[in-house]
mmCIF file of C-alpha atoms in Angstrom:
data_model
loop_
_atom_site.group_PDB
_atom_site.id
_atom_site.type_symbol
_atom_site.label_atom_id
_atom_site.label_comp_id
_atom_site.label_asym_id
_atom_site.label_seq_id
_atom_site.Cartn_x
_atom_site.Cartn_y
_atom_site.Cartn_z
ATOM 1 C CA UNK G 171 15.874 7.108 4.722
ATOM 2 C CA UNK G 172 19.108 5.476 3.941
ATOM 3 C CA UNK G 173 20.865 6.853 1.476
ATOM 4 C CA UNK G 174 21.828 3.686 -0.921
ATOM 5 C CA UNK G 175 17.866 4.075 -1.551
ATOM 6 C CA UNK G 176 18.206 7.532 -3.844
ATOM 7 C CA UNK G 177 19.121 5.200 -6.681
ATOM 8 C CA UNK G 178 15.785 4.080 -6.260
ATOM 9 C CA UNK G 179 13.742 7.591 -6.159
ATOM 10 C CA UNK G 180 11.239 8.266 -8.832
ATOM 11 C CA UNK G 181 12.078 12.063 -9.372
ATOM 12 C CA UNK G 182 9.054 12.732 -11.322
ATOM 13 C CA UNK G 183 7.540 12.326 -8.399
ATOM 14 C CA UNK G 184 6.533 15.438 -5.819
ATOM 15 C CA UNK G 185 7.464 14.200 -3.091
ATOM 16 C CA UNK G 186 9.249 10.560 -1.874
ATOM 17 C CA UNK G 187 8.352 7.924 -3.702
ATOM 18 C CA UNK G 188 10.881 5.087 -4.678
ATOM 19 C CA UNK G 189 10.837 1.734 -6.684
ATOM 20 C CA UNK G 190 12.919 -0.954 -6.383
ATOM 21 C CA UNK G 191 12.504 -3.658 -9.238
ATOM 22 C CA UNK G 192 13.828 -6.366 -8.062
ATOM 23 C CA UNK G 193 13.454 -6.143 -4.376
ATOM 24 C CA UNK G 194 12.949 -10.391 -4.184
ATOM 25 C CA UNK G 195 13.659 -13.038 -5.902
ATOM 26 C CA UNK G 196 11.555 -15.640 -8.320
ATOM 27 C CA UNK G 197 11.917 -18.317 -5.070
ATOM 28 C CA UNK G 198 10.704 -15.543 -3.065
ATOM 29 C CA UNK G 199 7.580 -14.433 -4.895
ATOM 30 C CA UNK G 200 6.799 -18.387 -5.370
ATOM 31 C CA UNK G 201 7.147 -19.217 -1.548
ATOM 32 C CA UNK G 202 4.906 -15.668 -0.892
ATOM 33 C CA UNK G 203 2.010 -16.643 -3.161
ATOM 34 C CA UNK G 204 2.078 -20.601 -1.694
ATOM 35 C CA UNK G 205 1.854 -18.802 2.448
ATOM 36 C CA UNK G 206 -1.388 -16.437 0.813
ATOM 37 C CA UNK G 207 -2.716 -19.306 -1.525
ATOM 38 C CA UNK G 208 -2.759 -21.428 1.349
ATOM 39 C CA UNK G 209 -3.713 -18.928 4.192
ATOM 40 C CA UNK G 210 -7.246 -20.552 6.599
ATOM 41 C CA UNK G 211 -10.670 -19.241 3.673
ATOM 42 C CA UNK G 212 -11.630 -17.030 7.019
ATOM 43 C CA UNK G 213 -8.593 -15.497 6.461
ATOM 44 C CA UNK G 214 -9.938 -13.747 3.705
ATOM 45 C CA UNK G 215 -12.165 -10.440 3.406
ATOM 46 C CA UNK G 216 -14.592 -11.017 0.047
ATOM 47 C CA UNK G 217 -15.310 -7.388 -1.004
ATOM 48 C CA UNK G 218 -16.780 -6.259 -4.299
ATOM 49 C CA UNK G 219 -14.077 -5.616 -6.558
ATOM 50 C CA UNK G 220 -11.036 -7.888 -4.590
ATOM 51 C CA UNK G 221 -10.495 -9.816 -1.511
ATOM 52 C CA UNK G 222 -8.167 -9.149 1.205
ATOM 53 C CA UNK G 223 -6.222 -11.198 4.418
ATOM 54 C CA UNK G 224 -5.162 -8.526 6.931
ATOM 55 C CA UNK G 225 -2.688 -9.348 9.402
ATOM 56 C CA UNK G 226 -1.971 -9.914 12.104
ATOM 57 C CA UNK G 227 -6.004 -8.488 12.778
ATOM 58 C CA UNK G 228 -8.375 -5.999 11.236
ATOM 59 C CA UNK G 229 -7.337 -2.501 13.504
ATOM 60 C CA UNK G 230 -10.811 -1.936 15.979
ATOM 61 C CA UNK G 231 -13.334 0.629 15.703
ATOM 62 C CA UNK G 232 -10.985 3.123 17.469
ATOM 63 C CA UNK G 233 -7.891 2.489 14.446
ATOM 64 C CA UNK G 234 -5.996 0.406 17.346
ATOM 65 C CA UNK G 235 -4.411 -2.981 16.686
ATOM 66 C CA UNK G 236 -4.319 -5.450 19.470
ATOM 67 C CA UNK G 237 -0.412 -6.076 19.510
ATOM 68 C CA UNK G 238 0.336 -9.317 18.017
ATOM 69 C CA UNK G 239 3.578 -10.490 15.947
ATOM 70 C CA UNK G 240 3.283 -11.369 11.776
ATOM 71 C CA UNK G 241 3.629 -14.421 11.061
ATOM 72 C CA UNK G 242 7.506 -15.427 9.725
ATOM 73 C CA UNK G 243 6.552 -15.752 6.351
ATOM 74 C CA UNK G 244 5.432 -11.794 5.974
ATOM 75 C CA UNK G 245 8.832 -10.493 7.792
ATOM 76 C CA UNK G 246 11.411 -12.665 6.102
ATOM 77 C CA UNK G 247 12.418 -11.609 3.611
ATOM 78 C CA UNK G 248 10.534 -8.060 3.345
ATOM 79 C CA UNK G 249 10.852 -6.653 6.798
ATOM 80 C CA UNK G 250 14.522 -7.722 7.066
ATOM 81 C CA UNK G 251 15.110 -5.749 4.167
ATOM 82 C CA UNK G 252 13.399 -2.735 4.606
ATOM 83 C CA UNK G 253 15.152 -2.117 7.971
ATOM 84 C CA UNK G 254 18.132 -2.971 5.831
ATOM 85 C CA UNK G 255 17.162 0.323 3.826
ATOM 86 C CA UNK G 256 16.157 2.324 7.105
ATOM 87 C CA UNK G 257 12.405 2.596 5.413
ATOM 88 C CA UNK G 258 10.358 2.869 8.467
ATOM 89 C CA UNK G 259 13.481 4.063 11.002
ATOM 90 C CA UNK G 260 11.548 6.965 11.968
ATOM 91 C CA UNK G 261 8.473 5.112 12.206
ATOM 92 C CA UNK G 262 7.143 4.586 15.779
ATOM 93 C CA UNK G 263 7.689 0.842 15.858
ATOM 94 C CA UNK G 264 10.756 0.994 14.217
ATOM 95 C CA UNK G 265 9.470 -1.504 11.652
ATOM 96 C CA UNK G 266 5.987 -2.430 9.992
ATOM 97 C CA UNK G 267 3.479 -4.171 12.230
ATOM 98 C CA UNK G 268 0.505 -4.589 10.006
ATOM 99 C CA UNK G 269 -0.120 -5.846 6.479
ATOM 100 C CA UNK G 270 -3.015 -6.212 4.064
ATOM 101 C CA UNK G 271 -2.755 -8.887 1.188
ATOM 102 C CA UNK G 272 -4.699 -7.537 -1.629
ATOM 103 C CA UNK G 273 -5.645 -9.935 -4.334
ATOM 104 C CA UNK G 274 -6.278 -8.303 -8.484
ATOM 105 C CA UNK G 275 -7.899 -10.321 -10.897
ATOM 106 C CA UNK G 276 -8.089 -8.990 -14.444
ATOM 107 C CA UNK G 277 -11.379 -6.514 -14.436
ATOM 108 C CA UNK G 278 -10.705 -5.736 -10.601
ATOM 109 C CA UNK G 279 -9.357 -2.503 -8.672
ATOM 110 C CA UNK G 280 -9.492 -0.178 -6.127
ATOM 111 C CA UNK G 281 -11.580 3.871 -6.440
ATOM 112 C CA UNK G 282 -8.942 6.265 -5.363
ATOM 113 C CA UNK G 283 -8.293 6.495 -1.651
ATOM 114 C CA UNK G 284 -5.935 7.855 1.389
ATOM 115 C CA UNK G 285 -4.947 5.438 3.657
ATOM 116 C CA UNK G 286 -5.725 8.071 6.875
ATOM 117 C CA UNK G 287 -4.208 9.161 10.136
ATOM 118 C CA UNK G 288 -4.595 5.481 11.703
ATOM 119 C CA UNK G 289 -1.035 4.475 10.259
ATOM 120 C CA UNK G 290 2.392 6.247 10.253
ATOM 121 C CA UNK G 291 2.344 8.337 6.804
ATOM 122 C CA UNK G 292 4.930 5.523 4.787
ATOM 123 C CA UNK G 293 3.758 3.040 2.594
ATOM 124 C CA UNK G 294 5.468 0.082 1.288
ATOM 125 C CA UNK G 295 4.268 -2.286 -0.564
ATOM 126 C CA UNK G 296 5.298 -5.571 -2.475
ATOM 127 C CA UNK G 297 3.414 -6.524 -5.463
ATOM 128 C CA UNK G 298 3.739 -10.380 -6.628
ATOM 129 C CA UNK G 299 2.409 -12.743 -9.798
ATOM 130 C CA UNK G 300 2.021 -9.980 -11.752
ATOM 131 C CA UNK G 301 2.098 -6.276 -13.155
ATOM 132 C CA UNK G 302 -0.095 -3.789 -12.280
ATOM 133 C CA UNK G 303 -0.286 0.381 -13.205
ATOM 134 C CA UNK G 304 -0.947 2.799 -9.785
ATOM 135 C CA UNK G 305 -2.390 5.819 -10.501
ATOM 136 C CA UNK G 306 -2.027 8.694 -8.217
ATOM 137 C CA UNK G 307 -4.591 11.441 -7.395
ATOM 138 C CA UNK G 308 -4.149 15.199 -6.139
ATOM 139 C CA UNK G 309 -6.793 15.550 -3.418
ATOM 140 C CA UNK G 310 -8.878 18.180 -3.572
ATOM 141 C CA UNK G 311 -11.563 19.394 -1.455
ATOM 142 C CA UNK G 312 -14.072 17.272 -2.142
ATOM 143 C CA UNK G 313 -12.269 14.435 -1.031
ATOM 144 C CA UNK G 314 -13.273 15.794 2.611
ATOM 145 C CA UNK G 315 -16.673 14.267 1.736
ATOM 146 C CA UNK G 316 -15.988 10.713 1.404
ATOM 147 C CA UNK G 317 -17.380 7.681 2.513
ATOM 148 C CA UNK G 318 -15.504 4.706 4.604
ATOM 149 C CA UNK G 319 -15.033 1.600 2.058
ATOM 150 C CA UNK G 320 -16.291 -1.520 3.226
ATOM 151 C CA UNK G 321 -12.564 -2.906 4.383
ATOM 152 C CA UNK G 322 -12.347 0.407 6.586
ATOM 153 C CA UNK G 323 -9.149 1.416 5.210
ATOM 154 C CA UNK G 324 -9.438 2.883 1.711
ATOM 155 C CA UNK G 325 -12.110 5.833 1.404
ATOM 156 C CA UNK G 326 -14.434 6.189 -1.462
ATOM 157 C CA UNK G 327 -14.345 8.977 -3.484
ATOM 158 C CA UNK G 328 -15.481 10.067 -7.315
ATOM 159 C CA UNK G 329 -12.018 10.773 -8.295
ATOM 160 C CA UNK G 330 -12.209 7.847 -10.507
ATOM 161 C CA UNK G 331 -13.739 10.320 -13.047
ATOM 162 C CA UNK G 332 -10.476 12.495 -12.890
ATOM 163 C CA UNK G 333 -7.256 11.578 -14.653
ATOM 164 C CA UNK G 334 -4.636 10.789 -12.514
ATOM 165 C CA UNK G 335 -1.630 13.452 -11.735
ATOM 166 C CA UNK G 336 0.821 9.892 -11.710
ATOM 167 C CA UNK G 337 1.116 6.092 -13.084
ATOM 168 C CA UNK G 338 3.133 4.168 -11.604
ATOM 169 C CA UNK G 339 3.969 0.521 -12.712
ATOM 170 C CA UNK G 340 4.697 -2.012 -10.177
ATOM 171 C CA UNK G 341 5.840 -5.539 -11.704
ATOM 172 C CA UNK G 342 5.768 -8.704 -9.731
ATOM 173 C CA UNK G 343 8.591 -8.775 -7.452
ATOM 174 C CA UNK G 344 8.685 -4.985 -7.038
ATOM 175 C CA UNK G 345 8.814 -2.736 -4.203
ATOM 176 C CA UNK G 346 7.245 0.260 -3.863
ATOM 177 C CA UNK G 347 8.160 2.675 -1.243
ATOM 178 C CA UNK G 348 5.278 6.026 -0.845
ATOM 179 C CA UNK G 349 5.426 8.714 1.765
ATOM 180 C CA UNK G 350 5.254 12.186 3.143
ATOM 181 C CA UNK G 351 3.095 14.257 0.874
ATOM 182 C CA UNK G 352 2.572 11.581 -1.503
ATOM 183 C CA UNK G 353 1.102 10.009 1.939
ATOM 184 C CA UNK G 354 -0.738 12.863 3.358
ATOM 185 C CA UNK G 355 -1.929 15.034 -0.070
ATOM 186 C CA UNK G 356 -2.790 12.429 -2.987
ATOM 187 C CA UNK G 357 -4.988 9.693 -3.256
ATOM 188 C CA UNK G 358 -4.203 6.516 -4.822
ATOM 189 C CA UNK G 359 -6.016 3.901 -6.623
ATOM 190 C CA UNK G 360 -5.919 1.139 -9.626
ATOM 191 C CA UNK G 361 -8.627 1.337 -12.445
ATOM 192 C CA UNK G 362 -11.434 -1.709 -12.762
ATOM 193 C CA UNK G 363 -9.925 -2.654 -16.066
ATOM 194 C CA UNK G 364 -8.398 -6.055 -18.119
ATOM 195 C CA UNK G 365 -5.801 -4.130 -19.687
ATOM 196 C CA UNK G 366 -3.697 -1.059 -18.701
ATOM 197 C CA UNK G 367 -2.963 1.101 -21.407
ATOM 198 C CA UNK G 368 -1.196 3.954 -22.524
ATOM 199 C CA UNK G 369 1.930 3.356 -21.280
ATOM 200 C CA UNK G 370 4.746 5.104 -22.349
ATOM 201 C CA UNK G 371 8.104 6.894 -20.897
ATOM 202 C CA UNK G 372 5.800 9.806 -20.770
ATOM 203 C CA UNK G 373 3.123 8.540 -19.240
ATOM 204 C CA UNK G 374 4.797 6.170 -16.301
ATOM 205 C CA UNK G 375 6.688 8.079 -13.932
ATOM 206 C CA UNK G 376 9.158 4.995 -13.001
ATOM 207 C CA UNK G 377 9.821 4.120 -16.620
ATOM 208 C CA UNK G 378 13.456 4.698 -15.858
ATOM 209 C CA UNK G 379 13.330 2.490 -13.239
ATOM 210 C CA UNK G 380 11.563 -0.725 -14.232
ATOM 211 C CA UNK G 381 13.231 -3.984 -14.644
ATOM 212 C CA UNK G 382 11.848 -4.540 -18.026
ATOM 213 C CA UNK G 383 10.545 -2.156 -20.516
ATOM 214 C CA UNK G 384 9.898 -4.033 -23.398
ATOM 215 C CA UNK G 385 6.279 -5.792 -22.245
ATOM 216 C CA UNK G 386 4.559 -2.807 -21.884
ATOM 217 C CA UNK G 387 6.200 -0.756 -25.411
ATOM 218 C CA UNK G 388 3.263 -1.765 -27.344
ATOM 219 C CA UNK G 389 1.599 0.878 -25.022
ATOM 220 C CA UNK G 390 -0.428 -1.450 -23.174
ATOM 221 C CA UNK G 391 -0.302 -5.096 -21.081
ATOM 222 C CA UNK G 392 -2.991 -7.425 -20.582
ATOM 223 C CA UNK G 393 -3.659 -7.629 -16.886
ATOM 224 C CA UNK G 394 -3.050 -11.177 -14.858
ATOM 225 C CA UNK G 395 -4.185 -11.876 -11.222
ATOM 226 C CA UNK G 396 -1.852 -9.521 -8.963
ATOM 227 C CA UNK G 397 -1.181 -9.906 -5.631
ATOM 228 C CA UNK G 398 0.214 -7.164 -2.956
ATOM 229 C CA UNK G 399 1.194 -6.640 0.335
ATOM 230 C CA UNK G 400 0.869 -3.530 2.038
ATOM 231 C CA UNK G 401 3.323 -2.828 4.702
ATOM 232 C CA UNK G 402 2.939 0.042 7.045
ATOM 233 C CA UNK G 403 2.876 0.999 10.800
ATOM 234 C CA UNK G 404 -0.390 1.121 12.999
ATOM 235 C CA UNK G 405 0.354 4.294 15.135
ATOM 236 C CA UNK G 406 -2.200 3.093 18.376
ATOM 237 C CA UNK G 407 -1.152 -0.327 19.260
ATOM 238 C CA UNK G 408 -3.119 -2.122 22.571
ATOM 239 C CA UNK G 409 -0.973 -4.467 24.348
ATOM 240 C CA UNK G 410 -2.463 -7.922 25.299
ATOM 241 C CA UNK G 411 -3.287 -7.103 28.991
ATOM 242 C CA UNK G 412 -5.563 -4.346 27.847
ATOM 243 C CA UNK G 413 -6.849 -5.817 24.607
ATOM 244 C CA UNK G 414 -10.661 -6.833 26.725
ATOM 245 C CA UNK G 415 -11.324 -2.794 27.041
ATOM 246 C CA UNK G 416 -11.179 -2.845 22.715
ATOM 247 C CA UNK G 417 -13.398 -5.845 22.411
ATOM 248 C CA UNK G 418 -16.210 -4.531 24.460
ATOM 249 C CA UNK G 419 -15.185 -6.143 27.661
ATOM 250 C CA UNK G 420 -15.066 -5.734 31.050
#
């Protein structure tokens, strides 16, 4: 990774992680909540606890994606900027080629869960509207055992009962770069809750890194709808021409 990024490393962390607080702007977040607000209703995935756009298309049964550009609005201005930091240099494609849009509303989350061996092991992910707490999970093995969720990329797990190792804070307009072990040997989730609480310099392992500490001093912050975007690298990728063998065709 480029160097100009170690500013940005959380070195409570294990292994690389790094948050950047103000990786857009307010025009930015606004025009990036209007493109999902406004995104086609089949667009979206309704599961129980959040719903999700993926694009450009859901990877197929075999973790493939058919090969298919984003759309503008998801690579300017993230994608530009991560190759500006050399993020995903080492990264098959050079560059992201999927996303997930995640939508929070207070009350809603995510169980703990790897992301799995369909993507490149690097994780970056833009959170907008509003603040959210990521807690991290040291997999043990029991985590061999679990379940695929119903979106087909998070797996289900009963870590939820287990503190987390890590908290991370990601506030709207944030980037938040995970990889390597962090990737491969922790699971990662956000708690089903309308508040996140106990938060502290001792508790949040980016506190020396966030844009603005005083919100969450109190020790806790009420939560507001959140949205993300998950960018990472689909390792299998079909090209067009072969795209009829992955939909069951001939």
């Amino acid at each position: 990774m480029a160097c100009d990024l170690e500013v940005a490393r959380i070195t409570s962390l294990p292994a690389d992680g790094f948050y950047i607080s103000d990786f857009i702007s307010d025009d930015e977040e606004a025009r990036l909540l209007h493109k999902v607000a406004s995104a086609p209703l089949p667009r979206w995935t309704q599961l129980s606890h959040r719903r999700l756009q993926t694009w450009p298309s859901a990877l197929t049964k075999n973790n493939t994606l058919l090969a298919s550009p984003l759309p503008s609005w998801l690579v300017c201005p993230v994608i530009k900027r991560l190759k500006e930091l050399g993020i995903f240099n080492d990264a098959p494609h050079g560059a992201p080629n999927h996303v997930l849009v995640n939508e929070y509303h207070p009350g809603q989350g995510i169980m703990p869960h790897e992301d799995g061996a369909a993507y490149y092991p690097l994780v970056a992910t833009v959170s907008l509207g509003a603040p959210i707490v990521l807690d991290l999970y040291k997999k043990n093995i029991q985590d061999g055992k679990n379940d695929e969720n119903l979106d087909g990329d998070a797996l289900k797990t009963t870590d939820h009962i287990r503190r987390p190792q890590y908290r991370i804070i990601q506030e709207r307009r944030s980037l938040l770069i995970t990889g390597a072990d962090l990737y491969t040997d922790y699971l990662h989730g956000i708690a089903e809750t309308t508040s996140d609480e106990d938060l502290s310099p001792d508790t949040i392992c980016n506190w020396d890194l966030l844009r603005e500490k005083d919100p969450y001093r109190a020790g806790w912050y009420p939560r507001e709808t959140r949205t993300s975007l998950t960018y990472r690298d689909v390792l299998k990728v079909a090209k067009m021409g072969n795209s009829l063998k992955f939909l069951g065709g001939r």
